[in-house]
Amino acid sequence: MARTVVSLTAVAGIAAGTLAGAGVAAAQAAPAQQTQPATASVFDGDVTTLAVNNLGLTVAEAKKLQRWLKKFHGYTGAIDGQLGTNSWKAMQRFLKKYWNYNDKIDGIVGPNTIKALQRYLKAHRGYTGAIDGIAGPGTKAAFKRMANAV
């Protein structure tokens, strides 16, 4: 119990930026990331963060994609416009079935997920870049076209 209280106090302090400037130092030292924490749950002193990675989609575009994933690829989560682990697991199932995704269905948007997505986008959504596993501007623009077409 004491460990949970200390952990929660530390998390709250860091979030507020009050623990000896930890928030400021971390912000200056850390590079910008594409993923961001969506929710955190505390159970038995452990904190788990669920990542959201919309790859440049607006909430409305991500909701369109989630509806499509729900209809065709087994997505069972909320239609909330936040592409988190469950959204990406459904996307990975789609990519595995049709676009040679050959990694774990884990909901992590890693290079193999991006490569399979790029294969789909190249075939159907005007992506002209390399199949390199990097979600650059061309990949994001084509992903946006995908979300608006489904």
Short mmCIF file of N, CA and C in Angstrom, two decimals:
data_model
loop_
_atom_site.label_atom_id
_atom_site.label_comp_id
_atom_site.label_asym_id
_atom_site.label_seq_id
_atom_site.Cartn_x
_atom_site.Cartn_y
_atom_site.Cartn_z
N MET A 1 0.83 -1.19 0.00
CA MET A 1 0.00 0.00 0.00
C MET A 1 0.87 1.25 0.00
N ALA A 2 1.91 1.27 0.84
CA ALA A 2 2.78 2.44 0.90
C ALA A 2 3.48 2.66 -0.44
N ARG A 3 3.88 1.56 -1.09
CA ARG A 3 4.55 1.68 -2.38
C ARG A 3 3.62 2.29 -3.42
N THR A 4 2.35 1.90 -3.37
CA THR A 4 1.36 2.45 -4.30
C THR A 4 1.19 3.94 -4.09
N VAL A 5 1.09 4.37 -2.83
CA VAL A 5 0.92 5.79 -2.52
C VAL A 5 2.14 6.58 -2.97
N VAL A 6 3.34 6.05 -2.72
CA VAL A 6 4.55 6.74 -3.13
C VAL A 6 4.62 6.82 -4.66
N SER A 7 4.27 5.71 -5.35
CA SER A 7 4.29 5.71 -6.81
C SER A 7 3.30 6.71 -7.39
N LEU A 8 2.09 6.73 -6.83
CA LEU A 8 1.08 7.67 -7.31
C LEU A 8 1.50 9.10 -7.06
N THR A 9 2.11 9.36 -5.90
CA THR A 9 2.58 10.70 -5.59
C THR A 9 3.68 11.13 -6.55
N ALA A 10 4.59 10.22 -6.85
CA ALA A 10 5.68 10.53 -7.78
C ALA A 10 5.14 10.80 -9.18
N VAL A 11 4.20 9.96 -9.64
CA VAL A 11 3.62 10.16 -10.97
C VAL A 11 2.89 11.50 -11.03
N ALA A 12 2.11 11.81 -10.01
CA ALA A 12 1.39 13.08 -9.99
C ALA A 12 2.35 14.26 -9.96
N GLY A 13 3.42 14.14 -9.18
CA GLY A 13 4.41 15.21 -9.08
C GLY A 13 5.12 15.44 -10.40
N ILE A 14 5.50 14.37 -11.06
CA ILE A 14 6.18 14.51 -12.34
C ILE A 14 5.23 15.11 -13.37
N ALA A 15 3.99 14.63 -13.38
CA ALA A 15 3.00 15.16 -14.32
C ALA A 15 2.79 16.65 -14.11
N ALA A 16 2.84 17.10 -12.87
CA ALA A 16 2.65 18.51 -12.58
C ALA A 16 3.95 19.30 -12.74
N GLY A 17 5.05 18.60 -12.92
CA GLY A 17 6.34 19.26 -13.10
C GLY A 17 6.89 19.85 -11.82
N THR A 18 6.52 19.26 -10.67
CA THR A 18 6.93 19.84 -9.41
C THR A 18 8.09 19.13 -8.72
N LEU A 19 8.51 18.00 -9.19
CA LEU A 19 9.59 17.27 -8.53
C LEU A 19 10.94 17.74 -9.05
N ALA A 20 11.44 18.77 -8.48
CA ALA A 20 12.79 19.30 -8.78
C ALA A 20 12.98 19.56 -10.27
N GLY A 21 11.95 20.06 -10.91
CA GLY A 21 12.07 20.40 -12.32
C GLY A 21 12.19 19.19 -13.22
N ALA A 22 11.76 18.01 -12.75
CA ALA A 22 11.89 16.79 -13.54
C ALA A 22 11.19 16.92 -14.89
N GLY A 23 10.02 17.53 -14.88
CA GLY A 23 9.29 17.69 -16.14
C GLY A 23 10.04 18.57 -17.12
N VAL A 24 10.66 19.66 -16.63
CA VAL A 24 11.39 20.57 -17.50
C VAL A 24 12.64 19.90 -18.05
N ALA A 25 13.39 19.22 -17.19
CA ALA A 25 14.62 18.56 -17.63
C ALA A 25 14.30 17.46 -18.65
N ALA A 26 13.22 16.70 -18.39
CA ALA A 26 12.86 15.63 -19.31
C ALA A 26 12.41 16.21 -20.65
N ALA A 27 11.68 17.30 -20.61
CA ALA A 27 11.20 17.91 -21.85
C ALA A 27 12.37 18.44 -22.68
N GLN A 28 13.40 18.95 -22.04
CA GLN A 28 14.54 19.48 -22.77
C GLN A 28 15.41 18.37 -23.33
N ALA A 29 15.49 17.24 -22.64
CA ALA A 29 16.39 16.18 -23.04
C ALA A 29 15.75 15.20 -24.01
N ALA A 30 14.44 15.03 -23.96
CA ALA A 30 13.79 14.00 -24.77
C ALA A 30 13.39 14.53 -26.13
N PRO A 31 13.64 13.75 -27.19
CA PRO A 31 13.18 14.15 -28.52
C PRO A 31 11.67 13.95 -28.62
N ALA A 32 11.06 14.61 -29.57
CA ALA A 32 9.63 14.47 -29.79
C ALA A 32 9.32 13.05 -30.23
N GLN A 33 8.19 12.51 -29.77
CA GLN A 33 7.80 11.17 -30.12
C GLN A 33 6.45 11.19 -30.81
N GLN A 34 6.18 10.15 -31.61
CA GLN A 34 4.90 10.04 -32.28
C GLN A 34 3.84 9.43 -31.39
N THR A 35 4.23 8.62 -30.43
CA THR A 35 3.25 8.02 -29.54
C THR A 35 3.09 8.88 -28.31
N GLN A 36 1.93 8.80 -27.71
CA GLN A 36 1.66 9.58 -26.53
C GLN A 36 0.81 8.76 -25.59
N PRO A 37 0.94 8.97 -24.30
CA PRO A 37 0.14 8.18 -23.38
C PRO A 37 -1.33 8.55 -23.49
N ALA A 38 -2.18 7.52 -23.53
CA ALA A 38 -3.61 7.76 -23.60
C ALA A 38 -4.21 7.63 -22.21
N THR A 39 -3.90 6.54 -21.53
CA THR A 39 -4.43 6.33 -20.19
C THR A 39 -3.37 5.61 -19.38
N ALA A 40 -3.48 5.71 -18.10
CA ALA A 40 -2.61 4.95 -17.22
C ALA A 40 -3.48 4.29 -16.17
N SER A 41 -3.20 3.03 -15.88
CA SER A 41 -3.96 2.36 -14.85
C SER A 41 -3.00 1.87 -13.78
N VAL A 42 -3.43 1.94 -12.54
CA VAL A 42 -2.59 1.51 -11.43
C VAL A 42 -3.23 0.28 -10.82
N PHE A 43 -2.45 -0.79 -10.73
CA PHE A 43 -2.92 -2.02 -10.10
C PHE A 43 -1.74 -2.61 -9.35
N ASP A 44 -1.87 -2.73 -8.05
CA ASP A 44 -0.83 -3.33 -7.23
C ASP A 44 0.50 -2.60 -7.34
N GLY A 45 0.47 -1.31 -7.55
CA GLY A 45 1.71 -0.54 -7.59
C GLY A 45 2.36 -0.44 -8.95
N ASP A 46 1.82 -1.13 -9.95
CA ASP A 46 2.39 -1.08 -11.29
C ASP A 46 1.61 -0.08 -12.14
N VAL A 47 2.30 0.68 -12.96
CA VAL A 47 1.65 1.63 -13.85
C VAL A 47 1.84 1.14 -15.27
N THR A 48 0.74 1.02 -16.00
CA THR A 48 0.78 0.58 -17.39
C THR A 48 0.28 1.72 -18.26
N THR A 49 1.01 2.04 -19.32
CA THR A 49 0.61 3.10 -20.23
C THR A 49 0.19 2.50 -21.55
N LEU A 50 -0.97 2.92 -22.02
CA LEU A 50 -1.44 2.50 -23.33
C LEU A 50 -1.10 3.61 -24.32
N ALA A 51 -0.43 3.26 -25.40
CA ALA A 51 0.02 4.26 -26.36
C ALA A 51 -1.02 4.48 -27.45
N VAL A 52 -1.12 5.71 -27.89
CA VAL A 52 -1.97 6.08 -29.01
C VAL A 52 -1.07 6.60 -30.10
N ASN A 53 -1.27 6.10 -31.31
CA ASN A 53 -0.49 6.57 -32.45
C ASN A 53 -1.43 6.70 -33.64
N ASN A 54 -1.91 7.90 -33.88
CA ASN A 54 -2.84 8.15 -34.97
C ASN A 54 -2.13 8.38 -36.31
N LEU A 55 -0.82 8.39 -36.33
CA LEU A 55 -0.04 8.61 -37.56
C LEU A 55 -0.57 9.80 -38.36
N GLY A 56 -0.86 10.88 -37.67
CA GLY A 56 -1.28 12.11 -38.33
C GLY A 56 -2.76 12.24 -38.61
N LEU A 57 -3.56 11.22 -38.28
CA LEU A 57 -5.00 11.31 -38.51
C LEU A 57 -5.66 12.21 -37.47
N THR A 58 -6.69 12.91 -37.88
CA THR A 58 -7.51 13.65 -36.93
C THR A 58 -8.36 12.64 -36.17
N VAL A 59 -9.02 13.08 -35.12
CA VAL A 59 -9.92 12.21 -34.37
C VAL A 59 -11.04 11.70 -35.28
N ALA A 60 -11.60 12.57 -36.10
CA ALA A 60 -12.69 12.16 -37.00
C ALA A 60 -12.20 11.11 -38.00
N GLU A 61 -11.01 11.29 -38.55
CA GLU A 61 -10.46 10.31 -39.50
C GLU A 61 -10.18 8.99 -38.80
N ALA A 62 -9.64 9.04 -37.60
CA ALA A 62 -9.35 7.82 -36.85
C ALA A 62 -10.65 7.08 -36.51
N LYS A 63 -11.71 7.81 -36.23
CA LYS A 63 -13.01 7.17 -35.96
C LYS A 63 -13.51 6.43 -37.20
N LYS A 64 -13.35 7.02 -38.38
CA LYS A 64 -13.73 6.34 -39.63
C LYS A 64 -12.96 5.03 -39.76
N LEU A 65 -11.67 5.10 -39.51
CA LEU A 65 -10.83 3.91 -39.61
C LEU A 65 -11.26 2.86 -38.59
N GLN A 66 -11.55 3.29 -37.37
CA GLN A 66 -11.99 2.35 -36.33
C GLN A 66 -13.31 1.67 -36.71
N ARG A 67 -14.22 2.41 -37.31
CA ARG A 67 -15.49 1.81 -37.75
C ARG A 67 -15.22 0.73 -38.80
N TRP A 68 -14.32 1.00 -39.73
CA TRP A 68 -13.94 0.03 -40.75
C TRP A 68 -13.28 -1.20 -40.12
N LEU A 69 -12.36 -0.96 -39.18
CA LEU A 69 -11.69 -2.07 -38.50
C LEU A 69 -12.69 -2.90 -37.71
N LYS A 70 -13.68 -2.26 -37.12
CA LYS A 70 -14.71 -2.96 -36.35
C LYS A 70 -15.55 -3.83 -37.30
N LYS A 71 -15.92 -3.29 -38.43
CA LYS A 71 -16.78 -4.00 -39.38
C LYS A 71 -16.08 -5.20 -40.03
N PHE A 72 -14.78 -5.03 -40.34
CA PHE A 72 -14.11 -6.05 -41.15
C PHE A 72 -12.95 -6.80 -40.47
N HIS A 73 -12.38 -6.27 -39.40
CA HIS A 73 -11.14 -6.86 -38.90
C HIS A 73 -11.09 -7.09 -37.39
N GLY A 74 -12.25 -7.25 -36.77
CA GLY A 74 -12.30 -7.70 -35.39
C GLY A 74 -11.98 -6.68 -34.32
N TYR A 75 -12.03 -5.39 -34.66
CA TYR A 75 -11.82 -4.37 -33.62
C TYR A 75 -13.03 -4.35 -32.71
N THR A 76 -12.79 -4.42 -31.40
CA THR A 76 -13.89 -4.47 -30.44
C THR A 76 -13.89 -3.29 -29.47
N GLY A 77 -12.99 -2.37 -29.64
CA GLY A 77 -12.89 -1.24 -28.72
C GLY A 77 -13.87 -0.12 -29.06
N ALA A 78 -13.72 0.96 -28.33
CA ALA A 78 -14.56 2.13 -28.51
C ALA A 78 -14.20 2.85 -29.82
N ILE A 79 -15.19 3.47 -30.41
CA ILE A 79 -14.96 4.34 -31.57
C ILE A 79 -14.70 5.72 -31.00
N ASP A 80 -13.44 5.95 -30.62
CA ASP A 80 -13.09 7.18 -29.90
C ASP A 80 -12.08 8.05 -30.64
N GLY A 81 -11.63 7.61 -31.80
CA GLY A 81 -10.68 8.40 -32.56
C GLY A 81 -9.26 8.35 -32.04
N GLN A 82 -8.98 7.41 -31.16
CA GLN A 82 -7.64 7.23 -30.60
C GLN A 82 -7.14 5.86 -31.02
N LEU A 83 -6.19 5.81 -31.96
CA LEU A 83 -5.68 4.54 -32.44
C LEU A 83 -4.66 3.99 -31.45
N GLY A 84 -5.17 3.20 -30.52
CA GLY A 84 -4.35 2.59 -29.50
C GLY A 84 -4.05 1.13 -29.83
N THR A 85 -3.66 0.39 -28.84
CA THR A 85 -3.23 -1.00 -29.01
C THR A 85 -4.27 -1.84 -29.72
N ASN A 86 -5.53 -1.77 -29.30
CA ASN A 86 -6.56 -2.63 -29.91
C ASN A 86 -6.84 -2.24 -31.36
N SER A 87 -6.81 -0.95 -31.66
CA SER A 87 -6.99 -0.51 -33.06
C SER A 87 -5.86 -1.07 -33.92
N TRP A 88 -4.64 -0.97 -33.42
CA TRP A 88 -3.49 -1.43 -34.20
C TRP A 88 -3.44 -2.95 -34.29
N LYS A 89 -3.95 -3.67 -33.28
CA LYS A 89 -4.05 -5.13 -33.41
C LYS A 89 -4.98 -5.49 -34.56
N ALA A 90 -6.10 -4.79 -34.66
CA ALA A 90 -7.03 -5.05 -35.76
C ALA A 90 -6.37 -4.70 -37.10
N MET A 91 -5.65 -3.59 -37.13
CA MET A 91 -4.94 -3.21 -38.36
C MET A 91 -3.91 -4.27 -38.73
N GLN A 92 -3.19 -4.79 -37.73
CA GLN A 92 -2.20 -5.83 -37.99
C GLN A 92 -2.86 -7.11 -38.52
N ARG A 93 -4.07 -7.44 -38.03
CA ARG A 93 -4.78 -8.60 -38.57
C ARG A 93 -5.09 -8.38 -40.05
N PHE A 94 -5.55 -7.19 -40.40
CA PHE A 94 -5.80 -6.85 -41.80
C PHE A 94 -4.52 -6.96 -42.62
N LEU A 95 -3.44 -6.39 -42.11
CA LEU A 95 -2.17 -6.40 -42.84
C LEU A 95 -1.61 -7.82 -42.97
N LYS A 96 -1.82 -8.64 -41.95
CA LYS A 96 -1.34 -10.03 -42.00
C LYS A 96 -2.11 -10.82 -43.06
N LYS A 97 -3.41 -10.60 -43.11
CA LYS A 97 -4.25 -11.35 -44.05
C LYS A 97 -3.98 -10.98 -45.51
N TYR A 98 -3.72 -9.70 -45.78
CA TYR A 98 -3.64 -9.25 -47.16
C TYR A 98 -2.29 -8.66 -47.59
N TRP A 99 -1.46 -8.17 -46.66
CA TRP A 99 -0.30 -7.37 -47.05
C TRP A 99 1.03 -7.84 -46.44
N ASN A 100 1.14 -9.15 -46.21
CA ASN A 100 2.40 -9.77 -45.84
C ASN A 100 3.00 -9.26 -44.53
N TYR A 101 2.14 -8.88 -43.58
CA TYR A 101 2.64 -8.57 -42.24
C TYR A 101 2.99 -9.90 -41.60
N ASN A 102 4.22 -10.06 -41.13
CA ASN A 102 4.67 -11.36 -40.63
C ASN A 102 5.24 -11.30 -39.23
N ASP A 103 4.72 -10.39 -38.43
CA ASP A 103 5.20 -10.24 -37.05
C ASP A 103 4.05 -10.54 -36.10
N LYS A 104 4.27 -10.33 -34.81
CA LYS A 104 3.25 -10.58 -33.80
C LYS A 104 2.09 -9.59 -33.94
N ILE A 105 0.90 -10.06 -33.59
CA ILE A 105 -0.27 -9.19 -33.49
C ILE A 105 -0.23 -8.64 -32.06
N ASP A 106 0.49 -7.53 -31.90
CA ASP A 106 0.73 -7.00 -30.56
C ASP A 106 0.25 -5.55 -30.39
N GLY A 107 -0.20 -4.94 -31.48
CA GLY A 107 -0.69 -3.56 -31.39
C GLY A 107 0.39 -2.51 -31.33
N ILE A 108 1.65 -2.92 -31.50
CA ILE A 108 2.77 -1.98 -31.49
C ILE A 108 3.04 -1.53 -32.92
N VAL A 109 3.11 -0.23 -33.12
CA VAL A 109 3.31 0.32 -34.46
C VAL A 109 4.81 0.40 -34.74
N GLY A 110 5.39 -0.74 -35.01
CA GLY A 110 6.82 -0.81 -35.28
C GLY A 110 7.10 -0.84 -36.77
N PRO A 111 8.36 -1.02 -37.15
CA PRO A 111 8.75 -1.00 -38.56
C PRO A 111 8.03 -2.05 -39.42
N ASN A 112 7.79 -3.24 -38.89
CA ASN A 112 7.12 -4.27 -39.68
C ASN A 112 5.66 -3.91 -39.95
N THR A 113 5.02 -3.30 -38.97
CA THR A 113 3.64 -2.84 -39.17
C THR A 113 3.62 -1.75 -40.24
N ILE A 114 4.54 -0.80 -40.15
CA ILE A 114 4.60 0.30 -41.11
C ILE A 114 4.93 -0.22 -42.51
N LYS A 115 5.84 -1.19 -42.63
CA LYS A 115 6.17 -1.74 -43.95
C LYS A 115 4.95 -2.38 -44.61
N ALA A 116 4.21 -3.18 -43.85
CA ALA A 116 3.01 -3.80 -44.40
C ALA A 116 1.98 -2.74 -44.77
N LEU A 117 1.83 -1.73 -43.93
CA LEU A 117 0.91 -0.63 -44.23
C LEU A 117 1.36 0.09 -45.50
N GLN A 118 2.65 0.32 -45.64
CA GLN A 118 3.17 0.98 -46.84
C GLN A 118 2.90 0.15 -48.10
N ARG A 119 2.95 -1.18 -48.00
CA ARG A 119 2.63 -2.03 -49.16
C ARG A 119 1.18 -1.80 -49.58
N TYR A 120 0.28 -1.77 -48.59
CA TYR A 120 -1.12 -1.50 -48.90
C TYR A 120 -1.29 -0.11 -49.50
N LEU A 121 -0.68 0.88 -48.85
CA LEU A 121 -0.83 2.27 -49.31
C LEU A 121 -0.26 2.46 -50.71
N LYS A 122 0.82 1.77 -51.02
CA LYS A 122 1.42 1.86 -52.36
C LYS A 122 0.48 1.28 -53.41
N ALA A 123 -0.18 0.19 -53.07
CA ALA A 123 -1.07 -0.48 -54.02
C ALA A 123 -2.40 0.25 -54.20
N HIS A 124 -2.87 0.95 -53.14
CA HIS A 124 -4.24 1.47 -53.19
C HIS A 124 -4.43 2.95 -52.85
N ARG A 125 -3.47 3.61 -52.27
CA ARG A 125 -3.70 4.97 -51.79
C ARG A 125 -2.65 5.98 -52.23
N GLY A 126 -1.93 5.68 -53.31
CA GLY A 126 -1.04 6.66 -53.91
C GLY A 126 0.28 6.89 -53.21
N TYR A 127 0.66 5.98 -52.31
CA TYR A 127 1.98 6.12 -51.66
C TYR A 127 3.06 5.82 -52.69
N THR A 128 4.05 6.71 -52.80
CA THR A 128 5.11 6.52 -53.81
C THR A 128 6.49 6.33 -53.19
N GLY A 129 6.58 6.34 -51.87
CA GLY A 129 7.87 6.23 -51.21
C GLY A 129 8.35 4.80 -51.10
N ALA A 130 9.45 4.65 -50.40
CA ALA A 130 10.06 3.34 -50.17
C ALA A 130 9.27 2.55 -49.13
N ILE A 131 9.38 1.24 -49.22
CA ILE A 131 8.83 0.35 -48.20
C ILE A 131 9.94 0.20 -47.17
N ASP A 132 10.04 1.18 -46.27
CA ASP A 132 11.18 1.26 -45.36
C ASP A 132 10.81 1.17 -43.88
N GLY A 133 9.54 1.08 -43.56
CA GLY A 133 9.13 0.96 -42.17
C GLY A 133 9.17 2.27 -41.40
N ILE A 134 9.34 3.38 -42.09
CA ILE A 134 9.37 4.69 -41.45
C ILE A 134 8.11 5.45 -41.86
N ALA A 135 7.36 5.90 -40.88
CA ALA A 135 6.10 6.61 -41.14
C ALA A 135 6.39 8.08 -41.36
N GLY A 136 6.94 8.39 -42.52
CA GLY A 136 7.25 9.78 -42.86
C GLY A 136 6.03 10.48 -43.43
N PRO A 137 6.23 11.68 -43.96
CA PRO A 137 5.11 12.47 -44.47
C PRO A 137 4.33 11.79 -45.59
N GLY A 138 5.01 11.08 -46.48
CA GLY A 138 4.31 10.38 -47.57
C GLY A 138 3.43 9.26 -47.04
N THR A 139 3.93 8.51 -46.08
CA THR A 139 3.15 7.43 -45.47
C THR A 139 1.93 8.02 -44.75
N LYS A 140 2.15 9.09 -44.00
CA LYS A 140 1.05 9.70 -43.25
C LYS A 140 -0.01 10.27 -44.19
N ALA A 141 0.41 10.88 -45.29
CA ALA A 141 -0.55 11.44 -46.24
C ALA A 141 -1.39 10.33 -46.87
N ALA A 142 -0.75 9.23 -47.24
CA ALA A 142 -1.48 8.10 -47.84
C ALA A 142 -2.38 7.43 -46.80
N PHE A 143 -1.94 7.37 -45.55
CA PHE A 143 -2.76 6.80 -44.47
C PHE A 143 -4.00 7.66 -44.26
N LYS A 144 -3.84 8.96 -44.38
CA LYS A 144 -4.97 9.90 -44.28
C LYS A 144 -5.96 9.62 -45.42
N ARG A 145 -5.45 9.38 -46.63
CA ARG A 145 -6.32 9.06 -47.76
C ARG A 145 -7.07 7.76 -47.50
N MET A 146 -6.37 6.79 -46.91
CA MET A 146 -7.01 5.51 -46.56
C MET A 146 -8.17 5.74 -45.60
N ALA A 147 -7.90 6.48 -44.53
CA ALA A 147 -8.93 6.70 -43.51
C ALA A 147 -10.15 7.42 -44.08
N ASN A 148 -9.92 8.32 -45.01
CA ASN A 148 -11.04 9.06 -45.59
C ASN A 148 -11.78 8.28 -46.66
N ALA A 149 -11.20 7.16 -47.12
CA ALA A 149 -11.83 6.35 -48.17
C ALA A 149 -12.58 5.14 -47.62
N VAL A 150 -12.29 4.75 -46.40
CA VAL A 150 -12.95 3.52 -45.87
C VAL A 150 -14.32 3.82 -45.34
#
